[in-house]
């Protein structure tokens, strides 16, 4: 930009919680416990889904992908956040920032699409139960899962290239917990109109379109459930979908609020809390939401437990 000194930055300073010096260790402890619970809960879902043949179904195929995504995208920022809470040096290299942004947007975008695929699976299972095994066959659900990853990858490539083509004029302090699109756009001294247009337009396909598909799927699902005469059948159908709806509301609410709005409306001080919700809290809650009242998971745990139970040695005297 004319009249501004453009310098090639070698690193960014992540301000994070630097304004809460007296709470650094407490915050570290909270994030550490949350991260451990996230890893433990999601690894548990993946292992149970793989080890129990009864869970080799489309629903648990998608759930295993969701658990893996949660592990991946929380790992892109939470460990670094914990390191910064305990160290004086709160910096990240330019290349590290590029890698972190790419990975985070990749996993977040993939999860947005995956939640829509999971809603479609529930729609077929409840609204067309007799044709479920024919429609949602192995080829289709594998392709749906793969397309979610590919869509997330392409979304991330576009945003990463657009973000780091921008000039940064000396100021390298990011008032956020990690390298994300909104704080980097605010930090840039260049014209960010193309980036804002990309956020809004791509956000329609990655955020709003899947969300509206989920809403439409659940309108059909609820309509079908209300026509079920058996109260037990209605309860079972509702309980199957309730966990997915809770995840959708938590995830899409915070993600759309963060990315799909004009950059002029951003307030990084307030948006930091939203970023903690969808990048730290939601990945921890997903295993709880999906397993707390899930009879299939409970039965699978028993089956896997019996399978891996060590043999009892007997000695003939």
Coordinates of C-alpha atoms in Angstrom, one line a residue:
X1 CA 0.0 0.0 0.0
X2 CA 1.3 3.5 -0.8
X3 CA 2.4 5.6 2.2
X4 CA 2.7 2.5 4.5
X5 CA 5.9 0.7 5.3
X6 CA 5.4 -3.0 4.4
X7 CA 7.8 -5.3 6.1
X8 CA 8.2 -9.0 5.7
X9 CA 7.2 -10.5 9.1
X10 CA 9.0 -13.5 10.4
X11 CA 6.7 -14.1 13.3
X12 CA 3.4 -13.1 15.0
X13 CA 2.8 -12.4 18.7
X14 CA -0.3 -14.1 20.0
X15 CA -1.7 -11.9 22.8
X16 CA -4.3 -14.5 23.9
X17 CA -4.8 -14.1 27.6
X18 CA -1.9 -11.8 28.3
X19 CA -4.2 -9.4 29.9
X20 CA -5.1 -12.0 32.6
X21 CA -1.7 -12.6 34.1
X22 CA -3.0 -13.6 37.5
X23 CA -5.1 -16.4 35.9
X24 CA -2.5 -17.9 33.6
X25 CA -2.0 -21.1 35.6
X26 CA -5.7 -21.6 36.3
X27 CA -6.5 -21.2 32.6
X28 CA -3.7 -23.6 31.8
X29 CA -5.2 -26.2 34.1
X30 CA -8.7 -25.7 32.7
X31 CA -7.5 -26.0 29.1
X32 CA -5.3 -29.0 29.9
X33 CA -8.2 -30.9 31.5
X34 CA -10.5 -30.0 28.7
X35 CA -8.0 -31.1 26.1
X36 CA -7.4 -34.5 27.9
X37 CA -11.1 -35.1 28.1
X38 CA -11.5 -34.2 24.4
X39 CA -8.8 -36.6 23.4
X40 CA -10.0 -39.4 25.7
X41 CA -13.7 -39.1 24.7
X42 CA -13.1 -38.9 21.0
X43 CA -10.5 -41.7 20.9
X44 CA -13.0 -43.8 22.9
X45 CA -15.7 -43.2 20.2
X46 CA -13.3 -44.1 17.4
X47 CA -12.0 -47.3 19.1
X48 CA -15.5 -48.5 20.0
X49 CA -16.8 -47.8 16.5
X50 CA -13.9 -49.8 14.9
X51 CA -13.7 -52.7 17.3
X52 CA -17.4 -53.5 17.5
X53 CA -18.8 -55.0 14.2
X54 CA -22.3 -54.0 15.2
X55 CA -21.3 -50.3 14.9
X56 CA -20.0 -50.7 11.4
X57 CA -23.0 -48.7 10.1
X58 CA -23.3 -45.3 8.3
X59 CA -24.2 -43.4 11.5
X60 CA -21.1 -44.6 13.3
X61 CA -18.9 -44.2 10.3
X62 CA -19.9 -40.5 10.3
X63 CA -19.5 -40.3 14.1
X64 CA -16.0 -41.8 13.9
X65 CA -15.1 -39.1 11.3
X66 CA -16.6 -36.4 13.5
X67 CA -14.5 -37.6 16.5
X68 CA -11.4 -37.6 14.4
X69 CA -12.1 -34.1 13.2
X70 CA -12.7 -32.9 16.7
X71 CA -9.3 -34.3 17.8
X72 CA -7.6 -32.7 14.8
X73 CA -8.9 -29.2 15.0
X74 CA -8.6 -28.9 18.7
X75 CA -5.0 -30.1 18.5
X76 CA -4.2 -27.3 16.0
X77 CA -4.6 -24.6 18.6
X78 CA -5.1 -25.8 22.2
X79 CA -1.6 -27.2 22.9
X80 CA -0.1 -23.9 21.7
X81 CA -2.5 -22.0 23.8
X82 CA -1.3 -23.9 26.8
X83 CA 2.3 -23.3 26.0
X84 CA 1.7 -19.6 25.7
X85 CA -0.1 -19.5 29.1
X86 CA 3.1 -20.7 30.8
X87 CA 5.8 -19.0 28.8
X88 CA 7.1 -15.5 28.4
X89 CA 7.5 -15.9 24.6
X90 CA 4.1 -15.9 23.0
X91 CA 5.0 -16.0 19.4
X92 CA 4.4 -18.2 16.3
X93 CA 6.5 -18.2 13.2
X94 CA 5.0 -16.9 9.9
X95 CA 5.1 -20.4 8.4
X96 CA 3.6 -21.8 11.6
X97 CA 0.8 -19.3 11.4
X98 CA 0.1 -20.3 7.8
X99 CA 0.1 -24.0 8.8
X100 CA -2.2 -23.4 11.8
X101 CA -4.7 -21.3 9.8
X102 CA -4.8 -23.9 7.0
X103 CA -5.3 -26.8 9.3
X104 CA -7.9 -25.1 11.5
X105 CA -10.0 -23.9 8.6
X106 CA -9.7 -27.3 6.9
X107 CA -11.0 -29.2 9.9
X108 CA -13.7 -26.7 10.8
X109 CA -15.0 -26.6 7.2
X110 CA -15.0 -30.4 6.9
X111 CA -17.0 -30.7 10.1
X112 CA -19.6 -28.2 8.9
X113 CA -20.2 -30.4 5.8
X114 CA -20.0 -33.7 7.9
X115 CA -22.8 -32.5 10.2
X116 CA -25.0 -32.0 7.1
X117 CA -24.2 -35.6 5.9
X118 CA -25.1 -36.9 9.3
X119 CA -28.5 -35.1 9.1
X120 CA -29.1 -36.7 5.7
X121 CA -28.3 -40.1 7.2
X122 CA -30.8 -39.5 10.0
X123 CA -33.4 -38.3 7.4
X124 CA -33.1 -41.5 5.4
X125 CA -33.1 -43.7 8.5
X126 CA -36.3 -42.2 10.0
X127 CA -38.3 -41.0 6.9
X128 CA -37.4 -43.9 4.6
X129 CA -36.5 -46.8 6.9
X130 CA -37.4 -49.6 4.5
X131 CA -35.1 -48.2 1.9
X132 CA -32.3 -47.1 4.3
X133 CA -29.9 -50.0 3.7
X134 CA -30.3 -49.7 -0.1
X135 CA -29.9 -45.9 -0.2
X136 CA -27.3 -45.4 2.4
X137 CA -25.0 -48.2 1.2
X138 CA -21.3 -48.4 1.9
X139 CA -20.3 -46.6 -1.4
X140 CA -22.6 -43.7 -0.7
X141 CA -21.7 -43.0 2.9
X142 CA -18.0 -43.4 2.1
X143 CA -18.3 -40.9 -0.7
X144 CA -20.3 -38.5 1.4
X145 CA -17.6 -38.6 4.1
X146 CA -14.8 -38.2 1.6
X147 CA -16.6 -35.2 -0.1
X148 CA -16.7 -33.5 3.3
X149 CA -13.0 -33.8 3.7
X150 CA -12.4 -32.6 0.1
X151 CA -14.8 -29.7 0.5
X152 CA -13.0 -28.6 3.7
X153 CA -9.6 -28.9 2.0
X154 CA -10.6 -26.7 -0.9
X155 CA -12.3 -24.2 1.4
X156 CA -9.1 -24.0 3.5
X157 CA -6.8 -23.6 0.4
X158 CA -8.9 -20.7 -0.8
X159 CA -8.9 -18.8 2.5
X160 CA -5.3 -19.5 3.3
X161 CA -4.0 -18.2 0.0
X162 CA -6.3 -15.1 0.1
X163 CA -5.3 -14.3 3.7
X164 CA -1.6 -14.5 3.3
X165 CA -1.4 -12.6 0.0
X166 CA -2.3 -9.6 2.2
X167 CA 0.5 -7.2 3.3
X168 CA 1.3 -6.8 7.1
X169 CA 2.9 -3.4 7.9
X170 CA 5.0 -4.0 10.9
X171 CA 2.4 -4.7 13.6
X172 CA 2.5 -8.4 14.3
X173 CA 0.4 -8.6 17.5
X174 CA -2.7 -10.9 17.0
X175 CA -5.3 -10.1 19.7
X176 CA -6.5 -13.7 19.7
X177 CA -5.6 -17.2 20.9
X178 CA -4.4 -18.5 17.5
X179 CA -4.0 -17.6 13.9
X180 CA -7.5 -17.2 12.5
X181 CA -9.0 -15.3 9.6
X182 CA -10.8 -12.4 11.4
X183 CA -7.8 -11.2 13.5
X184 CA -5.4 -11.5 10.5
X185 CA -7.7 -9.4 8.3
X186 CA -7.9 -6.8 11.0
X187 CA -4.1 -6.9 11.4
X188 CA -3.5 -6.4 7.7
X189 CA -2.8 -3.0 6.2
X190 CA -4.0 -4.0 2.8
X191 CA -7.4 -4.0 1.1
X192 CA -9.4 -6.9 2.6
X193 CA -12.6 -6.5 0.5
X194 CA -11.8 -9.6 -1.6
X195 CA -11.3 -11.6 1.6
X196 CA -14.5 -10.4 3.1
X197 CA -16.4 -11.3 -0.1
X198 CA -14.8 -14.7 0.0
X199 CA -15.8 -15.2 3.6
X200 CA -19.4 -14.3 2.9
X201 CA -19.7 -16.2 -0.4
X202 CA -17.8 -19.3 0.5
X203 CA -19.5 -19.2 3.9
X204 CA -22.9 -19.6 2.1
X205 CA -21.7 -22.9 0.7
X206 CA -19.8 -24.2 3.7
X207 CA -21.9 -22.7 6.5
X208 CA -25.4 -21.6 5.6
X209 CA -26.2 -24.2 2.9
X210 CA -25.4 -27.2 5.0
X211 CA -27.1 -25.6 8.0
X212 CA -30.3 -25.0 5.9
X213 CA -30.1 -28.6 4.6
X214 CA -29.9 -29.8 8.2
X215 CA -32.9 -27.7 9.2
X216 CA -34.9 -29.0 6.2
X217 CA -34.0 -32.6 7.1
X218 CA -35.1 -32.2 10.6
X219 CA -38.4 -30.6 9.6
X220 CA -39.1 -33.8 7.6
X221 CA -37.8 -35.9 10.5
X222 CA -40.0 -34.2 13.1
X223 CA -43.0 -34.4 10.8
X224 CA -42.4 -38.2 10.4
X225 CA -41.8 -38.7 14.1
X226 CA -45.1 -37.0 15.0
X227 CA -47.0 -39.5 12.8
X228 CA -45.6 -42.5 14.7
X229 CA -48.4 -43.9 16.8
X230 CA -46.2 -45.7 19.4
X231 CA -44.9 -43.4 22.1
X232 CA -42.0 -45.7 22.5
X233 CA -41.2 -45.3 18.8
X234 CA -41.4 -41.5 19.0
X235 CA -39.1 -41.4 22.0
X236 CA -36.6 -43.7 20.3
X237 CA -36.6 -41.6 17.2
X238 CA -36.3 -38.3 19.1
X239 CA -33.4 -39.6 21.3
X240 CA -31.6 -40.7 18.1
X241 CA -31.7 -37.2 16.6
X242 CA -31.4 -35.0 19.8
X243 CA -27.7 -35.5 20.2
X244 CA -27.0 -34.4 16.6
X245 CA -29.3 -31.4 16.9
X246 CA -27.5 -30.2 20.1
X247 CA -24.1 -30.5 18.3
X248 CA -25.4 -28.6 15.3
X249 CA -26.7 -25.7 17.3
X250 CA -23.5 -25.4 19.3
X251 CA -21.2 -25.7 16.3
X252 CA -23.0 -23.8 13.6
X253 CA -24.2 -21.1 15.9
X254 CA -20.6 -20.2 16.9
X255 CA -19.0 -20.9 13.5
X256 CA -21.4 -18.8 11.5
X257 CA -21.2 -16.0 14.0
X258 CA -17.4 -16.0 13.7
X259 CA -17.0 -16.2 9.9
X260 CA -20.1 -15.3 8.0
X261 CA -20.5 -11.6 8.8
X262 CA -18.8 -8.3 7.7
X263 CA -15.3 -7.7 9.2
X264 CA -16.4 -4.3 10.4
X265 CA -18.7 -5.9 12.9
X266 CA -15.9 -7.9 14.6
X267 CA -14.9 -7.2 18.2
X268 CA -11.9 -9.4 19.0
X269 CA -12.4 -8.9 22.7
X270 CA -15.9 -10.4 22.6
X271 CA -15.2 -12.9 19.8
X272 CA -12.5 -14.6 21.8
X273 CA -15.1 -16.1 24.0
X274 CA -17.0 -17.5 20.9
X275 CA -13.8 -19.0 19.6
X276 CA -13.2 -20.8 22.9
X277 CA -16.7 -22.2 22.6
X278 CA -16.4 -23.9 19.2
X279 CA -12.6 -24.6 19.3
X280 CA -12.2 -25.9 22.8
X281 CA -15.6 -26.7 24.5
X282 CA -17.6 -28.2 21.7
X283 CA -15.0 -30.9 20.8
X284 CA -15.1 -32.0 24.5
X285 CA -18.9 -32.0 24.7
X286 CA -19.5 -34.1 21.5
X287 CA -18.4 -37.4 23.0
X288 CA -20.6 -36.7 26.0
X289 CA -23.6 -35.7 23.9
X290 CA -23.3 -38.8 21.6
X291 CA -22.6 -41.4 24.3
X292 CA -24.5 -40.3 27.4
X293 CA -27.8 -42.0 26.5
X294 CA -26.7 -44.1 23.6
X295 CA -27.6 -47.7 24.1
X296 CA -25.6 -48.9 21.1
X297 CA -22.4 -47.4 22.5
X298 CA -23.1 -48.9 26.0
X299 CA -23.7 -52.3 24.5
X300 CA -20.6 -52.0 22.3
X301 CA -18.5 -51.2 25.4
X302 CA -19.7 -54.4 27.0
X303 CA -18.9 -56.4 23.9
X304 CA -15.5 -54.9 23.5
X305 CA -14.8 -55.3 27.2
X306 CA -15.6 -59.1 27.0
X307 CA -13.6 -59.4 23.9
X308 CA -10.5 -57.9 25.4
X309 CA -10.9 -59.4 28.9
X310 CA -7.8 -61.3 29.8
X311 CA -8.4 -65.1 30.1
X312 CA -8.7 -66.5 33.6
X313 CA -5.9 -69.0 34.3
X314 CA -6.9 -72.2 36.0
X315 CA -4.5 -74.6 37.6
X316 CA -5.1 -78.3 38.1
X317 CA -3.9 -79.5 41.4

